[in-house]
Coordinates of C-alpha atoms in Angstrom, one line a residue:
Chain S
M165 CA -18.8 40.1 54.2
A166 CA -18.0 42.9 52.0
A167 CA -16.1 42.2 49.1
D168 CA -14.7 44.3 46.3
V169 CA -14.8 42.3 42.9
R170 CA -12.9 43.8 40.0
E171 CA -13.0 41.5 36.5
T172 CA -9.4 42.1 35.5
V173 CA -9.4 39.6 32.4
R174 CA -13.1 39.2 31.1
G175 CA -14.5 35.8 32.2
R176 CA -10.9 34.2 33.3
Q177 CA -9.8 36.6 36.2
W178 CA -10.8 38.9 39.1
S179 CA -9.2 40.8 41.7
I180 CA -11.1 40.5 45.1
R181 CA -10.7 42.5 48.0
L182 CA -11.8 41.0 51.0
D183 CA -11.1 42.6 54.5
G184 CA -8.3 44.5 53.3
E185 CA -6.8 42.0 51.4
S186 CA -6.1 41.8 47.9
H187 CA -6.2 38.4 45.9
E188 CA -6.1 37.6 42.4
V189 CA -8.1 34.3 41.2
T190 CA -7.5 32.9 37.8
L191 CA -9.8 30.7 35.9
V192 CA -7.3 28.0 34.5
T193 CA -10.0 25.5 33.3
H194 CA -13.7 25.2 33.1
E195 CA -14.3 21.6 33.6
P196 CA -12.7 20.4 36.2
M197 CA -12.6 24.1 37.4
R198 CA -9.0 24.8 38.5
L199 CA -8.0 28.2 40.0
D200 CA -5.1 29.7 40.5
V201 CA -5.5 31.6 44.1
D202 CA -2.6 34.1 44.4
G203 CA -0.2 31.5 42.4
H204 CA -1.6 28.4 44.5
D205 CA -3.3 25.5 42.6
V206 CA -6.7 24.7 43.6
L207 CA -9.5 22.7 42.4
A208 CA -12.9 24.0 43.1
S209 CA -16.8 22.8 42.2
V210 CA -19.5 24.8 42.0
I211 CA -23.1 23.3 43.3
D212 CA -26.6 25.3 42.4
E213 CA -29.7 24.1 43.7
R214 CA -30.6 22.6 40.5
A215 CA -27.4 20.8 39.7
M216 CA -27.8 19.2 43.3
R217 CA -31.3 18.4 42.3
A218 CA -30.3 17.0 39.0
S219 CA -27.3 14.7 40.6
R220 CA -29.9 13.5 43.3
G221 CA -31.9 11.8 40.3
A222 CA -28.8 10.5 39.1
A223 CA -28.0 8.9 42.4
A224 CA -31.6 7.4 42.4
S225 CA -31.2 5.8 39.1
R226 CA -27.7 4.8 39.3
S227 CA -27.4 1.7 37.6
G228 CA -23.2 1.3 38.0
R229 CA -22.6 2.1 34.6
V230 CA -19.5 4.0 34.0
E231 CA -18.3 6.0 30.8
L232 CA -14.8 5.8 29.8
R233 CA -13.7 8.6 28.1
A234 CA -10.7 9.5 26.2
P235 CA -9.0 12.4 28.2
M236 CA -7.4 13.7 24.8
P237 CA -7.1 13.7 21.1
G238 CA -5.1 10.7 20.1
L239 CA -4.6 7.7 18.0
L240 CA -6.0 4.5 19.9
K241 CA -3.2 2.0 19.8
A242 CA -4.7 -1.0 21.2
V243 CA -7.9 -2.1 22.7
H244 CA -6.9 -4.9 26.1
V245 CA -10.4 -6.3 26.1
K246 CA -13.5 -7.6 24.5
E247 CA -17.1 -6.9 25.0
G248 CA -18.4 -9.0 27.7
D249 CA -14.5 -9.4 29.7
I250 CA -14.9 -8.8 33.6
V251 CA -12.2 -6.3 34.2
E252 CA -10.9 -5.4 37.8
R253 CA -10.5 -2.0 38.8
D254 CA -7.4 -0.4 37.4
A255 CA -6.8 -2.7 34.8
P256 CA -5.5 -1.4 31.3
I257 CA -8.6 -1.1 28.8
V258 CA -7.1 1.3 25.7
T259 CA -3.9 2.2 24.9
L260 CA -4.1 6.1 23.5
E261 CA -1.5 7.4 21.8
A262 CA -1.1 11.4 22.0
M263 CA 2.2 13.6 21.8
K264 CA 4.1 10.5 20.7
M265 CA 3.4 8.8 24.5
E266 CA 1.2 6.1 25.1
N267 CA -1.3 6.2 27.7
E268 CA -3.3 3.8 29.4
L269 CA -6.6 4.6 30.0
L270 CA -7.9 2.2 33.3
A271 CA -11.1 0.8 34.3
P272 CA -12.2 3.1 37.0
I273 CA -14.4 0.1 38.5
R274 CA -14.3 -3.5 38.6
G275 CA -17.3 -4.5 36.2
R276 CA -18.0 -6.1 32.7
V277 CA -17.4 -4.4 29.7
A278 CA -20.4 -3.8 28.5
K279 CA -19.6 -1.8 25.0
L280 CA -16.3 -1.0 23.1
N281 CA -17.2 1.9 20.3
H282 CA -13.8 2.1 18.6
T283 CA -11.1 -0.4 17.4
A284 CA -7.5 0.2 17.1
G285 CA -6.3 2.5 15.1
A286 CA -9.1 5.0 15.5
K287 CA -8.3 8.7 15.6
L288 CA -9.9 9.9 19.0
E289 CA -11.4 13.3 19.4
G290 CA -10.9 14.3 23.1
G291 CA -14.0 13.7 25.5
V292 CA -15.5 10.9 23.3
V293 CA -16.6 8.0 25.2
V294 CA -14.4 4.6 24.5
A295 CA -15.7 2.3 26.3
V296 CA -18.8 1.5 29.0
L297 CA -18.4 -0.8 32.2
I298 CA -21.4 -1.9 34.3
A299 CA -20.3 -2.5 37.6
E300 CA -20.1 -6.0 38.8
Chain D
M1099 CA 14.3 27.5 2.0
A1100 CA 17.8 28.2 3.3
K1101 CA 19.5 28.9 -0.1
R1102 CA 16.7 30.9 -1.2
S1103 CA 16.7 33.1 1.8
G1104 CA 20.4 33.6 1.4
C1105 CA 21.6 32.2 4.6
E1106 CA 24.7 30.1 5.3
A1107 CA 24.3 28.3 8.2
I1108 CA 21.5 26.0 9.6
H1109 CA 20.9 26.0 13.5
P1110 CA 18.8 22.4 14.2
G1111 CA 17.3 23.9 17.3
Y1112 CA 16.7 20.6 19.9
G1113 CA 13.8 18.8 17.9
F1114 CA 14.0 16.2 15.6
L1115 CA 16.5 17.7 12.9
S1116 CA 18.9 18.2 15.3
E1117 CA 19.7 14.2 15.7
N1118 CA 19.2 13.3 12.1
A1119 CA 22.5 12.8 10.3
D1120 CA 20.9 12.5 6.6
F1121 CA 19.4 16.4 7.6
A1122 CA 23.4 17.0 8.8
Q1123 CA 24.7 15.9 5.7
A1124 CA 22.1 17.0 3.1
V1125 CA 22.9 20.4 4.8
V1126 CA 26.5 19.9 3.8
D1127 CA 25.9 18.6 0.4
A1128 CA 24.1 21.6 -0.3
G1129 CA 26.9 23.7 0.3
L1130 CA 26.0 25.2 3.9
V1131 CA 27.5 24.7 7.4
F1132 CA 25.1 22.7 9.6
V1133 CA 25.3 23.6 13.2
G1134 CA 26.2 20.9 15.2
P1135 CA 28.5 17.3 14.9
P1136 CA 29.6 16.3 11.3
A1137 CA 27.3 13.6 10.0
S1138 CA 29.6 10.5 10.6
V1139 CA 30.1 11.6 14.0
Q1140 CA 26.2 12.0 14.7
R1141 CA 25.5 8.5 13.0
A1142 CA 28.6 6.9 15.2
L1143 CA 27.0 8.2 18.7
G1144 CA 23.3 8.2 17.2
E1145 CA 23.2 4.3 17.5
K1146 CA 23.5 3.8 21.2
T1147 CA 25.3 0.3 21.1
A1148 CA 27.4 1.6 19.2
A1149 CA 28.0 4.5 21.7
R1150 CA 28.1 2.4 24.7
R1151 CA 31.3 0.5 22.7
L1152 CA 33.3 3.8 22.1
A1153 CA 32.7 5.0 25.7
Q1154 CA 34.1 1.5 26.7
S1155 CA 37.2 1.6 24.8
V1156 CA 38.1 4.7 26.4
D1157 CA 37.8 3.6 29.6
V1158 CA 34.2 5.1 30.7
P1159 CA 32.3 2.4 32.6
V1160 CA 28.5 1.4 31.0
A1161 CA 25.7 -0.6 32.6
L1162 CA 25.4 -4.3 31.3
G1163 CA 23.8 -4.2 28.0
T1164 CA 23.1 -5.9 24.7
E1165 CA 23.8 -5.3 20.9
P1166 CA 20.6 -4.5 19.0
L1167 CA 18.4 -7.5 19.6
R1168 CA 17.3 -9.7 16.5
D1169 CA 13.9 -10.9 17.9
L1170 CA 11.8 -11.0 21.0
A1171 CA 13.2 -14.6 21.4
A1172 CA 16.7 -13.1 22.4
A1173 CA 15.1 -10.3 24.5
H1174 CA 14.1 -12.9 26.4
E1175 CA 17.6 -14.8 26.5
A1176 CA 19.5 -11.2 27.2
A1177 CA 17.3 -10.4 29.6
G1178 CA 17.4 -13.6 31.7
K1179 CA 21.2 -13.1 32.0
I1180 CA 21.2 -9.6 32.7
G1181 CA 18.9 -10.4 35.8
Y1182 CA 15.6 -8.1 35.9
P1183 CA 14.5 -5.3 35.8
V1184 CA 16.0 -4.3 32.6
L1185 CA 15.5 -1.3 30.5
L1186 CA 14.5 -1.7 26.8
K1187 CA 15.7 0.9 24.5
P1188 CA 15.5 1.8 20.9
A1189 CA 18.9 1.9 19.6
G1190 CA 18.3 4.5 17.1
G1191 CA 17.3 7.2 19.2
G1192 CA 17.5 9.0 22.7
G1193 CA 15.2 11.3 24.6
G1194 CA 13.9 9.0 26.5
K1195 CA 11.0 8.0 23.6
G1196 CA 10.1 4.5 23.2
M1197 CA 11.6 3.7 26.3
R1198 CA 10.6 0.7 28.5
T1199 CA 11.1 -0.3 32.2
V1200 CA 10.7 -4.5 32.5
R1201 CA 10.4 -5.2 36.1
R1202 CA 9.0 -9.4 35.1
E1203 CA 9.4 -11.7 32.5
E1204 CA 6.1 -11.6 31.9
D1205 CA 5.9 -8.1 30.9
L1206 CA 8.7 -8.3 28.3
D1207 CA 6.4 -9.2 25.3
A1208 CA 4.1 -6.4 26.0
A1209 CA 7.0 -3.5 26.2
W1210 CA 8.3 -5.2 23.1
Q1211 CA 5.5 -4.5 21.3
G1212 CA 4.9 -0.8 22.6
A1213 CA 8.7 0.2 22.3
T1214 CA 8.9 -1.2 18.8
G1215 CA 5.6 0.9 17.8
E1216 CA 6.8 4.2 19.5
A1217 CA 10.8 3.5 18.2
T1218 CA 9.4 3.4 14.8
T1219 CA 7.1 6.2 15.4
A1220 CA 9.8 8.6 16.9
F1221 CA 13.2 7.6 15.1
G1222 CA 12.0 5.6 11.7
Q1223 CA 13.5 2.1 13.1
A1224 CA 12.3 -0.6 15.7
A1225 CA 15.8 -2.0 16.6
L1226 CA 16.2 -2.4 20.1
Y1227 CA 18.5 -3.1 22.9
L1228 CA 18.6 -4.3 26.4
E1229 CA 20.4 -2.5 29.2
Q1230 CA 20.4 -3.2 32.9
A1231 CA 17.8 -1.0 34.8
I1232 CA 19.7 0.9 37.7
M1233 CA 16.9 1.5 40.0
S1234 CA 16.7 4.9 41.9
A1235 CA 19.7 6.5 40.3
R1236 CA 20.5 10.0 39.7
H1237 CA 20.5 11.4 35.9
V1238 CA 23.5 13.5 35.5
E1239 CA 24.8 15.1 32.4
M1240 CA 28.0 16.7 31.3
Q1241 CA 27.7 19.7 28.9
I1242 CA 31.1 19.8 26.7
L1243 CA 32.1 21.6 24.2
A1244 CA 34.7 21.1 21.1
D1245 CA 35.8 22.9 18.5
G1246 CA 37.4 22.0 14.9
H1247 CA 41.1 22.8 16.3
G1248 CA 41.2 19.6 18.8
S1249 CA 40.1 21.6 21.8
V1250 CA 37.5 19.7 23.8
V1251 CA 36.3 21.3 27.2
W1252 CA 33.7 20.4 29.7
L1253 CA 31.6 23.1 31.3
G1254 CA 29.7 21.2 34.2
E1255 CA 27.0 18.7 35.0
R1256 CA 23.3 19.0 35.1
D1257 CA 21.3 17.0 37.6
C1258 CA 18.1 16.1 35.6
S1259 CA 16.3 13.2 38.1
V1260 CA 13.2 14.9 38.4
Q1261 CA 11.6 13.1 35.4
R1262 CA 8.6 11.3 34.4
R1263 CA 8.9 8.3 32.0
H1264 CA 12.4 9.5 30.8
Q1265 CA 10.8 13.0 30.2
K1266 CA 12.8 15.5 32.0
L1267 CA 10.7 18.1 34.2
I1268 CA 13.0 19.9 36.2
E1269 CA 17.1 20.1 35.6
E1270 CA 19.5 22.1 38.1
T1271 CA 23.5 22.6 38.1
P1272 CA 25.8 21.9 40.0
G1273 CA 23.9 18.4 41.0
P1274 CA 23.4 18.6 44.6
W1275 CA 25.4 15.6 45.5
V1276 CA 28.0 15.8 43.1
D1277 CA 31.2 16.8 44.5
E1278 CA 34.4 18.1 43.2
R1279 CA 36.1 14.9 42.7
L1280 CA 33.4 12.9 40.9
R1281 CA 32.4 16.2 38.5
E1282 CA 36.1 15.9 37.4
Q1283 CA 35.5 12.2 37.0
L1284 CA 32.4 12.7 34.9
G1285 CA 34.2 15.8 33.0
E1286 CA 37.0 13.9 31.7
A1287 CA 35.0 10.8 30.9
A1288 CA 32.8 13.2 28.9
V1289 CA 35.9 14.7 27.1
R1290 CA 37.9 10.8 26.4
I1291 CA 34.4 10.2 24.9
A1292 CA 34.1 13.3 22.9
K1293 CA 37.8 13.3 21.4
K1294 CA 37.6 9.8 20.5
A1295 CA 34.7 10.2 18.5
G1296 CA 35.9 13.1 16.4
Y1297 CA 33.2 15.2 18.1
R1298 CA 32.8 19.1 17.1
N1299 CA 30.1 21.7 18.8
A1300 CA 27.9 21.2 21.7
G1301 CA 27.2 17.8 23.0
T1302 CA 25.6 16.4 26.3
V1303 CA 27.3 13.5 27.7
E1304 CA 24.6 11.7 30.0
F1305 CA 25.4 9.1 33.1
L1306 CA 23.7 7.7 35.5
V1307 CA 25.0 7.9 39.2
D1308 CA 24.1 5.5 41.5
H1309 CA 24.0 5.8 45.5
G1310 CA 27.4 4.7 46.0
G1311 CA 28.6 7.5 43.3
R1312 CA 29.5 4.8 40.9
F1313 CA 28.5 6.4 37.6
Y1314 CA 27.7 4.6 34.0
F1315 CA 27.9 6.1 30.6
L1316 CA 24.2 6.0 29.2
E1317 CA 24.5 7.9 25.8
V1318 CA 25.9 11.3 23.9
N1319 CA 23.0 14.0 22.7
T1320 CA 24.9 15.3 19.7
R1321 CA 22.8 18.6 19.9
L1322 CA 22.3 21.7 22.4
Q1323 CA 19.9 20.1 25.4
V1324 CA 16.2 21.8 26.0
E1325 CA 18.1 22.6 29.9
H1326 CA 20.9 24.3 28.5
P1327 CA 20.0 27.7 30.3
V1328 CA 21.3 26.5 33.6
T1329 CA 24.9 26.0 32.4
E1330 CA 25.0 29.2 30.5
M1331 CA 23.1 30.7 33.7
V1332 CA 26.6 29.6 35.8
T1333 CA 29.2 29.9 33.3
G1334 CA 28.0 32.9 31.9
L1335 CA 28.7 31.5 28.3
D1336 CA 26.4 31.8 25.6
L1337 CA 26.5 28.5 24.2
V1338 CA 24.4 28.9 20.9
A1339 CA 27.0 31.9 19.9
L1340 CA 29.7 29.5 20.9
Q1341 CA 28.2 26.8 18.7
L1342 CA 27.7 29.1 16.0
A1343 CA 31.6 30.1 16.2
I1344 CA 32.7 26.7 16.5
A1345 CA 30.6 25.9 13.0
A1346 CA 32.5 29.2 11.6
G1347 CA 35.3 27.4 12.3
E1348 CA 36.9 29.6 15.2
P1349 CA 38.5 28.1 18.1
L1350 CA 37.1 27.8 21.4
P1351 CA 38.0 31.4 23.2
F1352 CA 38.9 29.9 26.3
A1353 CA 40.8 26.3 27.9
Q1354 CA 39.5 24.2 30.6
A1355 CA 41.2 26.4 33.7
D1356 CA 39.5 29.2 32.4
I1357 CA 35.6 27.8 33.1
V1358 CA 34.0 29.8 36.3
R1359 CA 31.1 28.2 37.8
R1360 CA 29.2 30.6 39.8
G1361 CA 26.0 29.7 42.1
A1362 CA 23.2 27.7 41.3
A1363 CA 20.5 27.6 38.5
V1364 CA 17.4 25.4 38.4
E1365 CA 15.1 24.8 35.3
C1366 CA 11.3 24.3 35.4
R1367 CA 10.2 22.5 31.8
I1368 CA 6.1 24.1 32.3
T1369 CA 4.8 21.3 29.9
A1370 CA 0.6 21.2 28.5
E1371 CA 0.5 18.0 30.7
D1372 CA -2.0 17.6 33.8
P1373 CA -0.6 16.6 37.1
A1374 CA -3.6 15.6 39.0
A1375 CA -4.6 12.9 36.2
G1376 CA -1.5 11.4 35.8
F1377 CA 0.7 14.0 33.7
L1378 CA -1.9 13.3 30.6
P1379 CA -1.1 15.4 27.5
A1380 CA -3.7 18.4 27.4
S1381 CA -4.6 20.4 24.4
G1382 CA -7.0 23.7 23.9
V1383 CA -6.3 27.2 23.3
I1384 CA -4.2 29.2 25.5
A1385 CA -6.5 31.8 27.4
L1386 CA -4.1 34.2 29.4
V1387 CA -0.8 33.9 30.4
R1388 CA 1.9 36.4 32.5
E1389 CA 5.6 35.6 32.5
P1390 CA 7.6 35.9 35.4
A1391 CA 10.7 38.1 35.5
G1392 CA 12.8 39.8 38.3
P1393 CA 16.5 39.5 39.6
G1394 CA 18.6 36.0 38.2
I1395 CA 14.9 34.9 36.5
R1396 CA 15.0 34.0 32.8
V1397 CA 12.3 32.6 31.2
D1398 CA 12.2 31.2 27.4
S1399 CA 9.3 30.7 25.9
A1400 CA 6.8 31.4 22.7
L1401 CA 3.4 31.5 25.1
F1402 CA 1.0 33.3 23.5
T1403 CA -2.9 34.1 24.4
G1404 CA -4.8 32.5 21.8
M1405 CA -2.1 30.3 20.6
T1406 CA -3.2 26.8 20.1
V1407 CA -1.7 23.9 22.2
A1408 CA -2.2 20.4 20.0
T1409 CA -1.0 17.0 21.4
E1410 CA 0.8 16.0 18.3
Y1411 CA 4.0 17.6 19.2
D1412 CA 6.2 17.9 22.6
P1413 CA 4.2 19.2 25.1
L1414 CA 6.8 22.0 26.5
L1415 CA 5.3 25.2 27.0
A1416 CA 7.8 27.1 28.5
K1417 CA 11.1 27.1 30.7
V1418 CA 11.4 29.0 33.7
I1419 CA 15.3 29.1 34.7
A1420 CA 16.6 30.8 38.2
H1421 CA 19.8 31.7 38.8
G1422 CA 21.4 32.2 42.3
R1423 CA 24.0 33.2 44.5
D1424 CA 23.4 29.1 45.7
R1425 CA 21.2 26.7 45.6
V1426 CA 19.2 28.3 48.2
E1427 CA 18.6 31.6 46.8
A1428 CA 17.8 29.7 43.2
I1429 CA 15.1 27.6 44.5
A1430 CA 13.9 30.6 46.5
R1431 CA 13.8 32.5 43.0
M1432 CA 12.0 29.8 41.2
R1433 CA 9.6 29.6 44.2
R1434 CA 8.4 33.5 43.6
A1435 CA 9.0 33.4 40.1
L1436 CA 6.1 30.6 40.2
E1437 CA 4.1 31.5 42.0
E1438 CA 3.9 34.7 39.6
M1439 CA 3.3 32.8 36.4
R1440 CA -0.3 32.5 35.1
I1441 CA -1.4 30.3 32.2
A1442 CA -4.9 29.7 31.9
G1443 CA -6.9 27.8 29.5
I1444 CA -5.6 24.3 29.6
P1445 CA -4.1 22.3 32.4
T1446 CA -0.3 23.0 32.8
S1447 CA 2.5 21.2 34.7
L1448 CA 2.4 24.4 37.3
P1449 CA 0.8 22.9 40.2
F1450 CA 3.8 20.0 40.1
H1451 CA 6.5 22.5 40.0
R1452 CA 5.2 24.5 42.4
S1453 CA 4.8 22.2 45.1
T1454 CA 7.8 20.4 44.0
L1455 CA 10.0 23.3 44.6
F1456 CA 8.5 23.1 48.5
H1457 CA 9.0 18.8 48.7
Q1458 CA 11.3 17.8 51.2
L1459 CA 13.1 15.7 49.0
F1460 CA 13.7 18.2 46.5
I1461 CA 15.0 21.0 49.0
T1462 CA 17.2 18.4 50.7
G1463 CA 18.7 17.3 47.2
R1464 CA 18.0 13.6 47.9
Y1465 CA 15.4 13.1 45.1
D1466 CA 16.4 10.6 42.2
T1467 CA 14.7 9.4 39.0
T1468 CA 12.1 7.8 41.3
F1469 CA 10.8 11.0 42.4
V1470 CA 8.1 11.7 40.3
A1471 CA 6.6 8.6 40.0
Q1472 CA 6.1 9.0 43.8
W1473 CA 4.9 12.4 44.0
E1474 CA 1.1 13.0 44.8
H1475 CA -1.1 15.5 44.1
R1476 CA -2.3 17.6 46.7
T1477 CA -5.4 19.9 45.7
L1478 CA -5.7 22.6 48.6
D1479 CA -2.1 23.3 50.2
E1480 CA -2.1 26.0 53.4
L1481 CA -4.7 28.5 51.9
A1482 CA -5.1 31.6 53.9
D1483 CA -9.1 32.1 54.8
G1484 CA -9.3 35.2 52.9
A1485 CA -8.0 33.1 49.6
V1486 CA -10.3 30.8 49.7
S1487 CA -13.5 32.9 50.2
A1488 CA -11.7 35.0 47.1
A1489 CA -11.8 31.3 45.6
A1490 CA -15.2 30.8 46.6
L1491 CA -16.5 33.8 45.3
A1492 CA -14.3 33.5 41.8
A1493 CA -15.7 30.4 41.0
V1494 CA -19.5 31.1 41.6
L1495 CA -18.7 34.3 39.4
A1496 CA -16.7 31.6 36.6
S1497 CA -19.4 29.4 36.4
R1498 CA -22.3 31.9 36.0
A1499 CA -20.2 34.0 33.3
L1500 CA -20.1 30.3 31.5
S1501 CA -23.9 29.4 31.7
E1502 CA -24.5 33.0 30.5
H1503 CA -21.9 32.0 28.1
R1504 CA -23.5 28.9 27.0
A1505 CA -27.4 30.6 27.2
V1506 CA -26.6 33.0 24.5
T1507 CA -24.4 31.3 22.0
P1508 CA -27.0 29.3 20.4
V1509 CA -29.3 31.8 19.1
D1510 CA -26.3 34.7 18.5
Q1511 CA -26.9 33.4 14.8
P1512 CA -26.7 36.8 12.0
W1513 CA -30.6 35.5 11.3
A1514 CA -31.3 35.6 15.0
R1515 CA -29.8 39.0 15.6
S1516 CA -31.3 40.5 12.8
A1517 CA -34.6 39.1 14.0
R1518 CA -34.3 40.4 17.5
E1519 CA -33.2 43.7 16.0
D1520 CA -36.3 43.8 13.9
A1521 CA -38.3 43.2 17.1
L1522 CA -36.8 46.0 19.0
R1523 CA -37.8 48.7 16.0

């Protein structure tokens, strides 16, 4: 397949000609990889061989441990569970206030609360681990 | 600062200062003109239960509700009388902040805690009241203008039912299911409330309309609304210019009968929120912006490449407004505009808006305030094969560029560069 690729904005936007058709692809965010393809929204992931080997390793040693991370910076308004609690999937774990709105972070799995890293009132950076759950 | 710069009047925009009566009074006390209703009117209408009483006094229907509640026990008693579901609302302010829908009695305690917190943060006062929740209704609001000479007119309604957690995402005029009779009823009700309150300047009277066409007064927004451009597009009026003229003491230059609405207009509020993750607020740096243009398209935005978006403020990034001869043309123009728009660096609501403009419920106008909650994120809609290949190619290029970037950054310190340069010699 012959493609003519031109990087129109460095690391962000490409003009790609394929089979006589021109497409514009914009990288909206890296992680997860969101693309805008000719005005349509696409979620993409690139798996190279090294990453595939790494993920196979992770699968082998999987212990059912899940980290709940703050998806954005904000104020931790409330913690709804204690360490040792068994929570159902989708149970509210903490309430995070950002942009004057309160958002509940829910348990992604049914499990035991193994660790709570912050207490109510803490100001959190985006991406920090708030709680660790172990699958039950 | 206003006095030092030699200005004569202050326009408060549509943020927190616009509905702060103390601010309006301070402006007047400083010998300046406040572009908006007088502080006394703002106080009378800003306290939501007082506004409800005022509406009832001029025969405008309101939903069942209470006065400000003493405590949680009083809330339990009142909610039991009204019947669940109920809405828990801050008496001190509007804009949907701090508002909670309570479906069952066992949820009331948690809602009370949360709403008290948000009301205190947003409005500096914790007072709450209860209202009967009218489910799957439409949020329809009426734009009014009032001068200082006793003239009050209504300009037309806006349907703002596409909202999540009472934050609007799409607004349009005319309301897809508002007929001439309902429009006039809403307009006249709004004018009665404004006259009774001694209103001056631009304002919005909000109503809920149920599926039977019955309407209930919600509140008065004593300011210009974020969604005012759709009304400007169909009436051809510049609302901000009229606000300034009214503030300067001029009479309205037209009467009710002179107001003509042409065609239809839609506004999409593009926000820094990720619709794929339950509209979580996003923050980061804008890496790239391209705003749409063309016939019937207006963009109100302050976006620029390199802008830092923080989570401390309202997530609104840009407003895209489309005007057409009718609703079909306005929607077609909006679809094209959204397809043309690019924002990179952070996730935005653009995917939600793009897909909603093709959603059957939106196209037929049969949506109500439950629309966003029912909306489901689809990742890949019908893409042509060529576009999929192009996407795959770009994804590989993007990840390669990123990993190269990562590998280079840690060693790219001045001393390291200097060492490398030395080695090259």
